[in-house]
mmCIF file of C-alpha atoms in Angstrom:
data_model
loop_
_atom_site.group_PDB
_atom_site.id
_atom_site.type_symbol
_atom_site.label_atom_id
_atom_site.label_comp_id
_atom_site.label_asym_id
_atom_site.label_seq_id
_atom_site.Cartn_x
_atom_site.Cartn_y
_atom_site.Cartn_z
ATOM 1 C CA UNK B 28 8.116 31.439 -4.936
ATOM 2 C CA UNK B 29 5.812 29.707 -7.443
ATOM 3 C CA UNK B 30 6.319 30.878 -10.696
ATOM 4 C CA UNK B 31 2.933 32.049 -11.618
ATOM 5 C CA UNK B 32 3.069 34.235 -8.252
ATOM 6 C CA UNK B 33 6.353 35.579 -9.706
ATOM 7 C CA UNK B 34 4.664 36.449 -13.421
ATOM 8 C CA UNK B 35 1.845 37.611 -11.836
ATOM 9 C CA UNK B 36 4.012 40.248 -9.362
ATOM 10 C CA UNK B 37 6.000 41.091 -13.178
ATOM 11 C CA UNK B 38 2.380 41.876 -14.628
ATOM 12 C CA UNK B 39 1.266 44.135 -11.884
ATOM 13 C CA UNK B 40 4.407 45.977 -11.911
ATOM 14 C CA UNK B 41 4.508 47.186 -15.019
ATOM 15 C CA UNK B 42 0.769 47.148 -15.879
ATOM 16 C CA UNK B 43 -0.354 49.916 -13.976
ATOM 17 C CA UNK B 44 -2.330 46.981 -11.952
ATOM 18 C CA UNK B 45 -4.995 48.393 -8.903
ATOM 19 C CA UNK B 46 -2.447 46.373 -6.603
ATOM 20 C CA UNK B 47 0.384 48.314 -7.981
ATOM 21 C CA UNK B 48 -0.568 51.371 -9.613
ATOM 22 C CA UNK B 49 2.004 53.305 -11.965
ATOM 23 C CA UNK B 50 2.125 56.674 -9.442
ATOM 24 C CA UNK B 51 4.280 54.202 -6.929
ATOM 25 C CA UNK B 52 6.669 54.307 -9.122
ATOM 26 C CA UNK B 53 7.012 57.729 -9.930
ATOM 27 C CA UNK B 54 6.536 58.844 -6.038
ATOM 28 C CA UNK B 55 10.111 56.138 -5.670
ATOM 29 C CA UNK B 56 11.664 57.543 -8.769
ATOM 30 C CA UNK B 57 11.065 61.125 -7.476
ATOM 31 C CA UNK B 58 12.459 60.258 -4.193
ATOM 32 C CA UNK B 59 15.356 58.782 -5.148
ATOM 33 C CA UNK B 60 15.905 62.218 -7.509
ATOM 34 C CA UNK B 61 15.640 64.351 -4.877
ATOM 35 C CA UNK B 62 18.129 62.714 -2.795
ATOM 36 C CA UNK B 63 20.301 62.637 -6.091
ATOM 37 C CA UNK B 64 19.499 66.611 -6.773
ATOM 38 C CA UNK B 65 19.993 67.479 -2.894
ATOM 39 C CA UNK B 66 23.302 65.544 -2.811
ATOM 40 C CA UNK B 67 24.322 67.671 -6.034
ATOM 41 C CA UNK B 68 23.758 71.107 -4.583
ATOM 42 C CA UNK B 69 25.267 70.101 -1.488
ATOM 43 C CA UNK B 70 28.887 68.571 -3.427
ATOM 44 C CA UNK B 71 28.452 72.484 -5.285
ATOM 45 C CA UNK B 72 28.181 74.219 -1.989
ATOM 46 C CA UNK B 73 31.231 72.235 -0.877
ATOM 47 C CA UNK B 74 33.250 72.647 -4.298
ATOM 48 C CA UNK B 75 33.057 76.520 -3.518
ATOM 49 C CA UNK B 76 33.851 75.980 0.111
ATOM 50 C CA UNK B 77 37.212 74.284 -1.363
ATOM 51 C CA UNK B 78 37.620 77.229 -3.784
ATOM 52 C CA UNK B 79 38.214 79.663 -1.414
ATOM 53 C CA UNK B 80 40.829 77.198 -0.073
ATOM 54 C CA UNK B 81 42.187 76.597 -3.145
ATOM 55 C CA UNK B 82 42.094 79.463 -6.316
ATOM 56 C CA UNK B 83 43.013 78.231 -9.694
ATOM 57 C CA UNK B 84 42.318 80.094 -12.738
ATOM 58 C CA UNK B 85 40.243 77.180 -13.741
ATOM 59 C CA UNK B 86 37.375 77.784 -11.197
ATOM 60 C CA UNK B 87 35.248 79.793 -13.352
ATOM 61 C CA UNK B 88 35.163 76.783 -15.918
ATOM 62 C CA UNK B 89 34.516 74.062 -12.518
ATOM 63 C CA UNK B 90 31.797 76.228 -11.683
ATOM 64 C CA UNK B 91 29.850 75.799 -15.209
ATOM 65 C CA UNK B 92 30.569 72.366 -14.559
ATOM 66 C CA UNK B 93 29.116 72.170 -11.503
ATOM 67 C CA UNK B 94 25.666 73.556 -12.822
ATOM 68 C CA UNK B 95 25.873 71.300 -16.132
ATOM 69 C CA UNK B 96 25.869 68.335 -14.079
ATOM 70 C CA UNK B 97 22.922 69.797 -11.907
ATOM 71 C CA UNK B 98 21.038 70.530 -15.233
ATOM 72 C CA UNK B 99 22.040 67.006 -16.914
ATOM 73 C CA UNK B 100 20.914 65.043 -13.172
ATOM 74 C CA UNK B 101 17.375 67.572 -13.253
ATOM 75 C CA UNK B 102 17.226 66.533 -17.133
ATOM 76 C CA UNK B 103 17.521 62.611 -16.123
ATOM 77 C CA UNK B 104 14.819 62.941 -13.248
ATOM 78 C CA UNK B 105 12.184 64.842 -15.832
ATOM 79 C CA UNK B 106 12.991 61.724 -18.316
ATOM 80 C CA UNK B 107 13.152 59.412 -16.062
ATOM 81 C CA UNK B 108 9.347 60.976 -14.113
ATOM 82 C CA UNK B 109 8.082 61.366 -17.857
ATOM 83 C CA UNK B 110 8.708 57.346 -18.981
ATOM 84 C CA UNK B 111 6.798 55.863 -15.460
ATOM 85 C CA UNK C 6 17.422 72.400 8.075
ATOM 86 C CA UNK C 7 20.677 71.975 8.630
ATOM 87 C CA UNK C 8 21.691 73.874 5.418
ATOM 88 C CA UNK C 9 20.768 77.509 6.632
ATOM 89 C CA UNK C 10 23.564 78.188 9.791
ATOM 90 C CA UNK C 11 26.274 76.481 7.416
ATOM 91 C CA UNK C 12 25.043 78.957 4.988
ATOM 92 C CA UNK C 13 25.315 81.789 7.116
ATOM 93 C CA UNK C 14 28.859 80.268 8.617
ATOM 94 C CA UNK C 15 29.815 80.926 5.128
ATOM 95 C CA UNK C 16 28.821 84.433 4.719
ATOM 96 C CA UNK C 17 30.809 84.887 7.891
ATOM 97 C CA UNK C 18 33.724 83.239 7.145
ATOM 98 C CA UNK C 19 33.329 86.004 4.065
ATOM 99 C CA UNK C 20 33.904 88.932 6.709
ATOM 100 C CA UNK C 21 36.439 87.978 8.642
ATOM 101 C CA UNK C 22 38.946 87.164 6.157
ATOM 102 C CA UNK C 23 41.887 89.331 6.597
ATOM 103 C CA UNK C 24 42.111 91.635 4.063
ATOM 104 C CA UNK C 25 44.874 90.823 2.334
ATOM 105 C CA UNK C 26 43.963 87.182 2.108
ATOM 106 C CA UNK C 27 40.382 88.514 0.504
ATOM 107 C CA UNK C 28 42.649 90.187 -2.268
ATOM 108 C CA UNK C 29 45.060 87.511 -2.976
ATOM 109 C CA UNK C 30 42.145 84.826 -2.795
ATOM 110 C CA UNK C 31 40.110 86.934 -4.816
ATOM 111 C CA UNK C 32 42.290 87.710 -7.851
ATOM 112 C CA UNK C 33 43.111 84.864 -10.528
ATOM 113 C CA UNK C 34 46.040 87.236 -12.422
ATOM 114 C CA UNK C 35 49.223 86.125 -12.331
ATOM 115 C CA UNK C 36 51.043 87.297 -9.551
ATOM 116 C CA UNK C 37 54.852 87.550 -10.829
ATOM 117 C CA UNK C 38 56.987 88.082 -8.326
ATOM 118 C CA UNK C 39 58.944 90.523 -10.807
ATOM 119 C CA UNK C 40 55.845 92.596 -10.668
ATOM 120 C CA UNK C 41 55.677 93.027 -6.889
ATOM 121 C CA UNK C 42 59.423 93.723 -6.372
ATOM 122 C CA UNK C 43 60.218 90.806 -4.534
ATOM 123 C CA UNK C 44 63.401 89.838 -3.883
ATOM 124 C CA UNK C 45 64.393 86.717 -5.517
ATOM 125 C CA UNK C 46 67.112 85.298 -7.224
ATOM 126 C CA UNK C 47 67.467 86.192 -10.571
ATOM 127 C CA UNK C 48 67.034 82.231 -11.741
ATOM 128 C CA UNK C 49 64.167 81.939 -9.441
ATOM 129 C CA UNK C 50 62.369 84.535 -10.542
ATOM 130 C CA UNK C 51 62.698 83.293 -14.225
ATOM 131 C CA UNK C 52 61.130 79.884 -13.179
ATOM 132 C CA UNK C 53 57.422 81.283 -12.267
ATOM 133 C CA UNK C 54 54.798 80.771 -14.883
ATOM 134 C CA UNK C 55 51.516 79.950 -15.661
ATOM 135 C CA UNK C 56 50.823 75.998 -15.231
ATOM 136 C CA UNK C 57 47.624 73.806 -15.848
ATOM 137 C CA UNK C 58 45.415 73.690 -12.521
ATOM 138 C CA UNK C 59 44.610 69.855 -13.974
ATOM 139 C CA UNK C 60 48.296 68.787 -13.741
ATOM 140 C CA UNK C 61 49.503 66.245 -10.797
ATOM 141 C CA UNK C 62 52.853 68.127 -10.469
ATOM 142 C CA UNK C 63 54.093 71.555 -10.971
ATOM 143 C CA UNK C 64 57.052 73.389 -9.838
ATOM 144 C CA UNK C 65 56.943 77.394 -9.272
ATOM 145 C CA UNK C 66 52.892 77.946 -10.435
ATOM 146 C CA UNK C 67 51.662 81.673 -10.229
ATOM 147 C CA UNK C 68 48.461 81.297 -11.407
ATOM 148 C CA UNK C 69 47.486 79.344 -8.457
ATOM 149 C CA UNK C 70 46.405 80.629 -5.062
ATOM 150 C CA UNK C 71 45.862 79.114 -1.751
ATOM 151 C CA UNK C 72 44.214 80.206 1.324
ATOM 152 C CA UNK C 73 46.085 83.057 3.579
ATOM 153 C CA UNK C 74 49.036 83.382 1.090
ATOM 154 C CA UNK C 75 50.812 86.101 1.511
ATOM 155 C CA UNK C 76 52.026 88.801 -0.863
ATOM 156 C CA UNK C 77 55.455 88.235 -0.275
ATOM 157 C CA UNK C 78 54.607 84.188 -0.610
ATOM 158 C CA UNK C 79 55.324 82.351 -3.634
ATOM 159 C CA UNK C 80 53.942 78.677 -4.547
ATOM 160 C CA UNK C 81 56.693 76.685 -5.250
ATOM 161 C CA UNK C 82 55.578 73.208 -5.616
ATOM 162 C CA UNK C 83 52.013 71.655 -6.109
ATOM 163 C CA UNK C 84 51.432 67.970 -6.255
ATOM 164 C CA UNK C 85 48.485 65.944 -6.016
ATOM 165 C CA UNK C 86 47.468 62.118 -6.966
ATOM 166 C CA UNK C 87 48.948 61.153 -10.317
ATOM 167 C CA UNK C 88 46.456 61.425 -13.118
ATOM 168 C CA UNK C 89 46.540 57.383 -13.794
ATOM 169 C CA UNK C 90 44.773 57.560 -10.333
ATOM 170 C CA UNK C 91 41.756 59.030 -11.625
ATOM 171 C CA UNK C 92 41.298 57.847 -15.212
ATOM 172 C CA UNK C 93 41.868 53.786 -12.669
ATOM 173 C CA UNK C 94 38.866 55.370 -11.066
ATOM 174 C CA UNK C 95 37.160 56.713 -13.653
ATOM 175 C CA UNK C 96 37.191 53.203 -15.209
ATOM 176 C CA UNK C 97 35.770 51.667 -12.250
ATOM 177 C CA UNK C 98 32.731 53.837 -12.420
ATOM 178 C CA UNK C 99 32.332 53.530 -16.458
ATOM 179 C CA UNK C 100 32.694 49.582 -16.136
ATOM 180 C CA UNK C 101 30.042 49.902 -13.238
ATOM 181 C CA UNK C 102 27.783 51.511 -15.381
ATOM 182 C CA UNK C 103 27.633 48.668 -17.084
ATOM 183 C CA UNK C 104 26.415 46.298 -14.451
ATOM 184 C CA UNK C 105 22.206 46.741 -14.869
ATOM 185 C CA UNK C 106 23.168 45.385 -18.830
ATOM 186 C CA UNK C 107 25.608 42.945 -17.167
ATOM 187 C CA UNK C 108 22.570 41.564 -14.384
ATOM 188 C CA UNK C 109 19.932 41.948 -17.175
ATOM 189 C CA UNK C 110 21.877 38.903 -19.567
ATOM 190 C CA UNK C 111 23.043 36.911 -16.785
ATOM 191 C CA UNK C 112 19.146 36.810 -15.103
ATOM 192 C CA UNK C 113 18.065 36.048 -18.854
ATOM 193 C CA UNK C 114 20.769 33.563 -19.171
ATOM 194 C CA UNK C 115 19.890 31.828 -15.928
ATOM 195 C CA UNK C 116 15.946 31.733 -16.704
ATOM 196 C CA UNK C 117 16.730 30.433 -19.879
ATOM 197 C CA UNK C 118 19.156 27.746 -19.123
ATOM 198 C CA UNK C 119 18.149 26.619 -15.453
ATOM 199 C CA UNK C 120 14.085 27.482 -15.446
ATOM 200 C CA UNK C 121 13.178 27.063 -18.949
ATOM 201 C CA UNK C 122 12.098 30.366 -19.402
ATOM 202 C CA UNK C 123 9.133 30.247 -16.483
ATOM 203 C CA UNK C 124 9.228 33.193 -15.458
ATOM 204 C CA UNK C 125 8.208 36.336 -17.393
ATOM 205 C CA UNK C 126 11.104 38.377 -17.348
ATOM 206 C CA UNK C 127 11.604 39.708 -21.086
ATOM 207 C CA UNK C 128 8.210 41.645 -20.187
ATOM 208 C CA UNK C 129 9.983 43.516 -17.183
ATOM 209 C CA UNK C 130 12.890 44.160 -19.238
ATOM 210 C CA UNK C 131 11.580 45.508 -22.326
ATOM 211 C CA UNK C 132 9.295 48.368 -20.144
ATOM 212 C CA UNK C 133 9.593 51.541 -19.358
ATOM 213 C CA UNK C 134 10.437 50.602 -15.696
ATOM 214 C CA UNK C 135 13.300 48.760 -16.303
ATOM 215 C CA UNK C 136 14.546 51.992 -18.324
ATOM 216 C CA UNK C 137 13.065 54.264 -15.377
ATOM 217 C CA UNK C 138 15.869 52.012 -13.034
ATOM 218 C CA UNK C 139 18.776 52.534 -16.039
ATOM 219 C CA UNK C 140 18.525 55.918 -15.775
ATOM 220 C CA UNK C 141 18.320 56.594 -12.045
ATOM 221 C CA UNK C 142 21.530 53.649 -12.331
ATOM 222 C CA UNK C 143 23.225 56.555 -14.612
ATOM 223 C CA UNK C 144 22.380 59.508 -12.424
ATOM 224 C CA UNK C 145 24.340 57.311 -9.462
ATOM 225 C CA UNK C 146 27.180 56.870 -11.722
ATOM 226 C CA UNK C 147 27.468 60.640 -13.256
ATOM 227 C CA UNK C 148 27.633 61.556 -8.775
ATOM 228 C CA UNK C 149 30.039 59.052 -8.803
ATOM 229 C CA UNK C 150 32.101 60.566 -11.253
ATOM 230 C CA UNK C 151 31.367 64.063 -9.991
ATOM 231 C CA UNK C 152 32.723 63.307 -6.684
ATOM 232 C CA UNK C 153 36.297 61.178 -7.731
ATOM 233 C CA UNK C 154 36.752 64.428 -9.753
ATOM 234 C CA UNK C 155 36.813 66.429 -7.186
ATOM 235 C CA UNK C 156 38.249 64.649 -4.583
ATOM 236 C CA UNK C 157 41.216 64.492 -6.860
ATOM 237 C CA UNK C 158 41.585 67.948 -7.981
ATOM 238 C CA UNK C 159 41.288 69.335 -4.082
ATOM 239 C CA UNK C 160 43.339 66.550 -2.380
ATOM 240 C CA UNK C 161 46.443 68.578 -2.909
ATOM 241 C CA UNK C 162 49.787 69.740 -1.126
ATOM 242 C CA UNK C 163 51.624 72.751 -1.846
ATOM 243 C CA UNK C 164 55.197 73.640 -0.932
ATOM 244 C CA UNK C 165 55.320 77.552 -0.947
ATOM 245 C CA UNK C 166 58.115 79.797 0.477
ATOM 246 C CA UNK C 167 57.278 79.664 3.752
ATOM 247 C CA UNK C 168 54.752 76.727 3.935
ATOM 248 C CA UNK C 169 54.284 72.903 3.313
ATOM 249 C CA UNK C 170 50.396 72.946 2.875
ATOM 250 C CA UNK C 171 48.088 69.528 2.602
ATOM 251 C CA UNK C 172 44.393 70.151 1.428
ATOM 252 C CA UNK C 173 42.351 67.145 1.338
ATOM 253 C CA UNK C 174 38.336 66.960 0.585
ATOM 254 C CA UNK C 175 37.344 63.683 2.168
ATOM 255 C CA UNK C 176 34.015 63.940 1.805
ATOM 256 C CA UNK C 177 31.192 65.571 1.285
ATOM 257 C CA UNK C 178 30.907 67.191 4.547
ATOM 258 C CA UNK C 179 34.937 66.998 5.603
ATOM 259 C CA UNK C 180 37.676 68.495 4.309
ATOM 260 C CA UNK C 181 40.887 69.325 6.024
ATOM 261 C CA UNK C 182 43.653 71.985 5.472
ATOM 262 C CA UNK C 183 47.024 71.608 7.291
ATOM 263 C CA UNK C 184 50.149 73.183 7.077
ATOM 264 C CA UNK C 185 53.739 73.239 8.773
ATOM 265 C CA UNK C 186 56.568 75.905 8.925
ATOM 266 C CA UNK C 187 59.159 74.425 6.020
ATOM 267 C CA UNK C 188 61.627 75.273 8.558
ATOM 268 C CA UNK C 189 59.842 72.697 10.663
ATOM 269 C CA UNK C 190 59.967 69.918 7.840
ATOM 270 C CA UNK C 191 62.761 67.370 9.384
ATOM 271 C CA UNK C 192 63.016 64.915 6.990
ATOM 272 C CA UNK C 193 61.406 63.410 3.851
ATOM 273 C CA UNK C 194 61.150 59.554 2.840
ATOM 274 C CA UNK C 195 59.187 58.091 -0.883
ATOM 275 C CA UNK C 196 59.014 54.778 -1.561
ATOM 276 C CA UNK C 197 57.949 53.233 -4.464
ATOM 277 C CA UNK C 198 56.132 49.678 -3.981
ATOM 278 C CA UNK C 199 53.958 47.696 -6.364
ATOM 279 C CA UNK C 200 53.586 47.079 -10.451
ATOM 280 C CA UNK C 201 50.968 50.257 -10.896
ATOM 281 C CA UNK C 202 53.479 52.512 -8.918
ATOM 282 C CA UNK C 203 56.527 50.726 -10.859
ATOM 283 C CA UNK C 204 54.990 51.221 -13.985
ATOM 284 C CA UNK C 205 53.891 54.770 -14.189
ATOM 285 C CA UNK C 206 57.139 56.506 -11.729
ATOM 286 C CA UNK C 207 54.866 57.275 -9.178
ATOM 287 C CA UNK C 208 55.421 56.469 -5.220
ATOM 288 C CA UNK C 209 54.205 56.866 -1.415
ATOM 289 C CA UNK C 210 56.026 60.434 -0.366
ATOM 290 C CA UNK C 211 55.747 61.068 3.581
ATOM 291 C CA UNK C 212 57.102 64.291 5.198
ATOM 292 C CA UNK C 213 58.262 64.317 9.042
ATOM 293 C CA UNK C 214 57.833 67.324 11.037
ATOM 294 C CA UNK C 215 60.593 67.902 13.703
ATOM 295 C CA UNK C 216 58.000 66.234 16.212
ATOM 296 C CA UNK C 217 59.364 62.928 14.469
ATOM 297 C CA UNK C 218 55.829 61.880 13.441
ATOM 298 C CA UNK C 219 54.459 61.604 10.167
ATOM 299 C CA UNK C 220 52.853 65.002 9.313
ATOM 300 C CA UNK C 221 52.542 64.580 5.937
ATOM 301 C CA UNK C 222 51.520 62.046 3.541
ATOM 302 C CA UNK C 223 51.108 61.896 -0.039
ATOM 303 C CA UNK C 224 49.997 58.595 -1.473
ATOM 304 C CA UNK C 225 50.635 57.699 -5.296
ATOM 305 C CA UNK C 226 52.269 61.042 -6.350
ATOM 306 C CA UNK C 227 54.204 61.011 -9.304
ATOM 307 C CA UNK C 228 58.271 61.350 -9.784
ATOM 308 C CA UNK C 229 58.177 61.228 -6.014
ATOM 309 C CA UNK C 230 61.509 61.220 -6.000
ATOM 310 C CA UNK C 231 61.993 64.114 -7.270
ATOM 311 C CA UNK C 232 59.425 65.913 -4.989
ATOM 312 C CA UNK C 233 61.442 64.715 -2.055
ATOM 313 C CA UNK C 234 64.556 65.748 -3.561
ATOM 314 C CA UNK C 235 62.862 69.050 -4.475
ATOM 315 C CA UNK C 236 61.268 69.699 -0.546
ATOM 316 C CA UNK C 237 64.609 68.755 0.947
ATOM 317 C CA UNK C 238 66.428 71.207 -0.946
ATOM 318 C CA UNK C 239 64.006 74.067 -0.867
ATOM 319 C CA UNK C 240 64.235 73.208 3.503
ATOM 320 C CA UNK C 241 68.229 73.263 3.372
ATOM 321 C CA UNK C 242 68.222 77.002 1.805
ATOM 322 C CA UNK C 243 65.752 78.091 3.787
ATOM 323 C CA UNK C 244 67.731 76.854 7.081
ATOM 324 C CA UNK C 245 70.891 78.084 5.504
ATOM 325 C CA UNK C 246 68.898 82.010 4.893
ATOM 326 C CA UNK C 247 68.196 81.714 8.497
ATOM 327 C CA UNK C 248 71.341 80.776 9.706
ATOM 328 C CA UNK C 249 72.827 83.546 7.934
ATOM 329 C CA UNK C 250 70.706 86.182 8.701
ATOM 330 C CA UNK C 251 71.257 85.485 12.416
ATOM 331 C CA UNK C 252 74.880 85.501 12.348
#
């Protein structure tokens, strides 16, 4: 690839050029988030699945865990949607 | 789609427990077996306490339950992965965290040295994209993390009075609960191979049932040795009760 095609692909990216308009990013970014967030519930669905397999008296404190790191992947995707 | 019959699989699963198993599953107390009036041994009975759910090994928990335990069944033994297993992993995923700074230098490097700086990267790199791609990077790692956590802490096997129990969560969508008569448990072999295992007493413990297969397998536990040592026994007095009580 010549590198003035190259620049010039670097300067529509992140430009907001007609070609490449800013929203394509954010419609990736919030894909990939989704499949991120879905994943998430679905590993907490399957952590209490494995809690009524297994009972420690530490499940309460997995369970806040479980929604922190829901919150902290939701926080990253309204950063992350919020920058683009 | 596919999330709604699981869901309601679950809810089922809810009402057909047996009821005992709902109580025992449900409660978190410790479950001496003083209080219930079992009959124990005197030493034995001494031995239960309360023991960290985070630990690799413990010997005679009570504040742990497992699924369809009985009243009159006591956890004896739990073992899972040693620790140094999952802070190894735990590395992997912080030093791969790393790896957008790592690609960023060496594509800088590389344009600098071998191209003379032609092409425009520093603009890509200082924007808000390349920051947009750090953080969805991050959000990859913190599942990653997520998920060695708790594979660890519910890959699991549990010796109890009347059971030898193996939980494992494979995956996401696949986890697996077996379990064996201890009165079936033939033999017991640990082996100890390689400078991590060497290092930190851990070792490869496998369990035969009386088929003569493998039933059982616990990689990288620790003081496997002593687990081994520890099954074994608890399958000799067991045999021996039985014995007796027929004669």
């Amino acid at each position: 690839m010549p590198e003035s095609d190259f620049n010039q692909i670097i300067t529509n990216l992140t430009s907001g050029n007609p070609s490449f308009p800013s929203y394509i990013w954010q419609v990736i970014a919030a894909i990939y988030f989704l499949y991120i967030l879905i994943y998430a519930f679905l590993q907490i669905r399957q952590v209490k699945v494995m809690q009524k397999r297994l009972s420690t008296d530490a499940d309460g404190i997995m369970t806040y865990v479980s929604y922190g790191y829901i919150f902290l992947q939701f926080l990253i995707f309204v950063v992350t949607l919020l920058m683009l | 789609m596919f999330i709604v019959p699981s869901l309601r699989l679950l809810e089922n699963d809810e009402s057909l427990e047996y009821r005992s198993n709902t109580y025992i599953i449900s409660t978190v107390e410790p479950n001496q077996p003083q209080n219930l009036g079992i009959q124990l041994s005197p030493a034995l009975k001494d031995k239960f306490k309360n023991v960290s759910s985070m630990a690799s090994l413990a010997s005679f928990p009570c504040n742990i339950r497992v699924y369809g335990q009985n009243p009159d069944e006591f956890l004896l033994l739990f073992v899972r992965k040693d620790r140094i297993i999952l802070i190894f992993n735990v590395l992997i995923q912080v030093l791969l965290f790393f790896f957008p700074f790592l690609l960023q230098f060496m594509l800088n490097v590389i344009n600098d040295l071998i191209f003379q700086n032609a092409f425009n990267l520093a603009t890509f790199f200082a924007s808000n994209y390349w920051n947009a791609i750090i953080l969805a990077w991050t959000a990859y790692i913190l599942r990653g993390l997520y998920n060695i956590f708790f594979k660890w802490f519910y890959d699991i096997n549990i010796l109890t009075t009347n059971r030898f129990i193996d939980l494992d969560l494979i995956n996401l969508f696949h986890h697996r609960l077996e379990e064996t008569s201890i009165l079936n448990i033939e033999d017991a072999k640990d082996t100890q191979k390689g400078i991590i295992q060497s290092i930190f007493n851990m070792g490869d413990l496998e369990v035969f049932t009386a088929s003569g297969q493998t039933a059982f397998n616990l990689p990288n536990v620790p003081l496997s040795h002593k687990i081994r040592d520890f099954i074994m026994d608890v399958v000799v007095e067991e045999r021996k009760k039985v014995n007796d009580a027929r004669k």
